[in-house]
């Protein structure tokens, strides 16, 4: 238990711990942005596909 407390204190006092948290937050923001972009592009493609099928008068199956 003493070893765990010592490691916790070292981690708290170490600047690398703060940098790791900052990088983790940055990775989370980038991931959320990537997911939002993928969802937006998927909506655009679905709308374009539906519009094309309607214009051609065909019965189309949505991609995917």
XYZ file of N, CA, C and O in Angstrom:
256
model
N 0.818 -1.185 0.000
C 0.000 0.000 0.000
C 0.866 1.254 0.000
O 0.531 2.238 -0.639
N 1.972 1.201 0.735
C 2.868 2.350 0.788
C 3.473 2.634 -0.587
O 3.638 3.786 -0.974
N 3.782 1.563 -1.309
C 4.347 1.725 -2.653
C 3.336 2.409 -3.569
O 3.687 3.285 -4.362
N 2.066 2.035 -3.451
C 1.018 2.658 -4.259
C 0.892 4.140 -3.941
O 0.760 4.968 -4.839
N 0.939 4.491 -2.673
C 0.850 5.894 -2.276
C 2.053 6.686 -2.803
O 1.916 7.817 -3.257
N 3.229 6.071 -2.755
C 4.427 6.731 -3.272
C 4.307 6.959 -4.774
O 4.625 8.041 -5.272
N 3.830 5.965 -5.492
C 3.651 6.103 -6.941
C 2.619 7.175 -7.255
O 2.783 7.949 -8.203
N 1.561 7.247 -6.451
C 0.524 8.251 -6.670
C 1.079 9.647 -6.464
O 0.794 10.556 -7.251
N 1.871 9.837 -5.440
C 2.488 11.146 -5.199
C 3.436 11.529 -6.326
O 3.466 12.680 -6.754
N 4.220 10.583 -6.791
C 5.147 10.864 -7.886
C 4.386 11.236 -9.154
O 4.772 12.142 -9.874
N 3.302 10.526 -9.411
C 2.496 10.826 -10.594
C 1.882 12.220 -10.491
O 1.853 12.981 -11.445
N 1.402 12.582 -9.294
C 0.794 13.892 -9.071
C 1.814 15.007 -9.265
O 1.518 16.058 -9.840
N 3.028 14.808 -8.797
C 4.064 15.835 -8.869
C 4.755 15.899 -10.227
O 5.404 16.885 -10.547
N 4.603 14.858 -11.017
C 5.276 14.789 -12.316
C 4.496 15.593 -13.356
O 3.287 15.496 -13.461
N 5.192 16.383 -14.134
C 4.562 17.187 -15.196
C 4.045 16.316 -16.333
O 3.130 16.707 -17.048
N 4.615 15.143 -16.521
C 4.182 14.268 -17.607
C 2.744 13.809 -17.428
O 2.041 13.557 -18.396
N 2.299 13.691 -16.190
C 0.919 13.284 -15.937
C -0.062 14.308 -16.479
O -1.076 13.960 -17.089
N 0.236 15.601 -16.276
C -0.627 16.664 -16.796
C -0.619 16.659 -18.325
O -1.665 16.843 -18.957
N 0.544 16.440 -18.913
C 0.636 16.414 -20.375
C -0.166 15.237 -20.935
O -0.832 15.370 -21.967
N -0.130 14.105 -20.250
C -0.875 12.935 -20.711
C -2.378 13.204 -20.683
O -3.095 12.820 -21.606
N -2.840 13.897 -19.654
C -4.257 14.238 -19.572
C -4.630 15.183 -20.711
O -5.673 15.018 -21.355
N -3.784 16.161 -20.988
C -4.053 17.092 -22.088
C -4.111 16.369 -23.426
O -4.988 16.636 -24.253
N -3.183 15.458 -23.657
C -3.202 14.696 -24.906
C -4.436 13.804 -24.991
O -5.020 13.632 -26.061
N -4.854 13.243 -23.879
C -6.054 12.399 -23.869
C -7.292 13.212 -24.229
O -8.147 12.765 -24.988
N -7.385 14.423 -23.688
C -8.510 15.302 -24.022
C -8.462 15.662 -25.497
O -9.493 15.655 -26.182
N -7.283 15.962 -26.009
C -7.133 16.306 -27.422
C -7.543 15.143 -28.317
O -8.254 15.336 -29.317
N -7.140 13.937 -27.964
C -7.525 12.752 -28.745
C -9.037 12.570 -28.707
O -9.665 12.234 -29.719
N -9.646 12.810 -27.562
C -11.100 12.709 -27.457
C -11.818 13.712 -28.343
O -12.817 13.386 -28.993
N -11.325 14.945 -28.380
C -11.936 15.974 -29.231
C -11.788 15.612 -30.702
O -12.739 15.736 -31.483
N -10.614 15.150 -31.091
C -10.388 14.755 -32.487
C -11.285 13.581 -32.856
O -11.863 13.549 -33.950
N -11.442 12.624 -31.959
C -12.304 11.471 -32.219
C -13.753 11.897 -32.392
O -14.444 11.437 -33.312
N -14.226 12.779 -31.515
C -15.608 13.257 -31.626
C -15.828 14.005 -32.936
O -16.862 13.835 -33.590
N -14.855 14.813 -33.338
C -14.970 15.543 -34.602
C -14.993 14.578 -35.790
O -15.770 14.764 -36.734
N -14.156 13.561 -35.750
C -14.119 12.582 -36.848
C -15.443 11.841 -36.954
O -15.958 11.629 -38.059
N -16.018 11.461 -35.819
C -17.311 10.767 -35.841
C -18.389 11.673 -36.405
O -19.218 11.238 -37.216
N -18.380 12.954 -35.997
C -19.377 13.899 -36.506
C -19.246 14.081 -38.020
O -20.251 14.125 -38.741
N -18.025 14.149 -38.514
C -17.799 14.302 -39.959
C -18.275 13.057 -40.710
O -18.919 13.159 -41.760
N -17.987 11.886 -40.172
C -18.415 10.638 -40.825
C -19.938 10.560 -40.889
O -20.513 10.184 -41.920
N -20.610 10.949 -39.806
C -22.075 10.933 -39.793
C -22.627 11.933 -40.805
O -23.585 11.633 -41.537
N -22.024 13.125 -40.882
C -22.488 14.141 -41.827
C -22.303 13.685 -43.275
O -23.201 13.855 -44.106
N -21.156 13.096 -43.569
C -20.906 12.607 -44.931
C -21.867 11.470 -45.266
O -22.383 11.390 -46.388
N -22.145 10.612 -44.301
C -23.094 9.530 -44.532
C -24.482 10.057 -44.855
O -25.165 9.542 -45.742
N -24.911 11.090 -44.153
C -26.203 11.713 -44.451
C -26.233 12.330 -45.831
O -27.231 12.216 -46.564
N -25.133 12.979 -46.203
C -25.050 13.591 -47.534
C -25.132 12.520 -48.626
O -25.849 12.687 -49.622
N -24.406 11.444 -48.451
C -24.397 10.378 -49.461
C -25.782 9.738 -49.571
O -26.265 9.475 -50.690
N -26.433 9.519 -48.457
C -27.770 8.929 -48.482
C -28.749 9.839 -49.215
O -29.550 9.380 -50.041
N -28.677 11.143 -48.940
C -29.551 12.101 -49.620
C -29.258 12.153 -51.114
O -30.182 12.161 -51.938
N -27.983 12.166 -51.480
C -27.619 12.196 -52.896
C -28.103 10.930 -53.608
O -28.605 10.994 -54.740
N -27.966 9.785 -52.972
C -28.397 8.517 -53.556
C -29.908 8.509 -53.764
O -30.398 8.092 -54.816
N -30.647 8.981 -52.769
C -32.105 9.023 -52.872
C -32.547 9.969 -53.982
O -33.456 9.655 -54.756
N -31.880 11.122 -54.068
C -32.201 12.089 -55.119
C -31.928 11.508 -56.501
O -32.732 11.660 -57.429
N -30.819 10.811 -56.646
C -30.473 10.193 -57.924
C -31.501 9.136 -58.296
O -31.950 9.083 -59.450
N -31.876 8.302 -57.364
C -32.851 7.256 -57.641
C -34.203 7.849 -58.025
O -34.883 7.344 -58.934
N -34.589 8.903 -57.350
C -35.856 9.558 -57.664
C -35.811 10.167 -59.064
O -36.757 10.057 -59.845
N -34.687 10.806 -59.404
C -34.543 11.425 -60.718
C -34.569 10.384 -61.835
O -35.079 10.638 -62.907
N -34.030 9.215 -61.585
C -33.995 8.156 -62.586
C -35.296 7.365 -62.620
O -35.519 6.589 -63.553
N -36.124 7.548 -61.615
C -37.372 6.814 -61.562
C -37.179 5.350 -61.264
O -38.018 4.511 -61.582
N -36.071 5.025 -60.666
C -35.750 3.628 -60.386
C -36.050 3.288 -58.920
O -36.112 4.154 -58.064
N -36.228 2.018 -58.707
C -36.356 1.539 -57.329
C -34.967 1.108 -56.900
O -34.450 0.093 -57.349
N -34.356 1.895 -56.049
C -32.979 1.651 -55.631
C -32.937 1.197 -54.182
O -33.775 1.577 -53.376
N -31.945 0.424 -53.890
C -31.700 -0.002 -52.531
C -30.582 0.875 -51.991
O -29.575 1.094 -52.653
N -30.777 1.405 -50.793
C -29.776 2.287 -50.202
C -28.458 1.541 -50.037
O -28.461 0.358 -49.702
N -27.356 2.223 -50.275
C -26.047 1.574 -50.130
C -25.790 1.216 -48.678
O -26.200 1.898 -47.774
N -25.048 0.145 -48.480
C -24.661 -0.252 -47.120
C -25.568 -1.222 -46.612
O -26.005 -1.776 -45.818
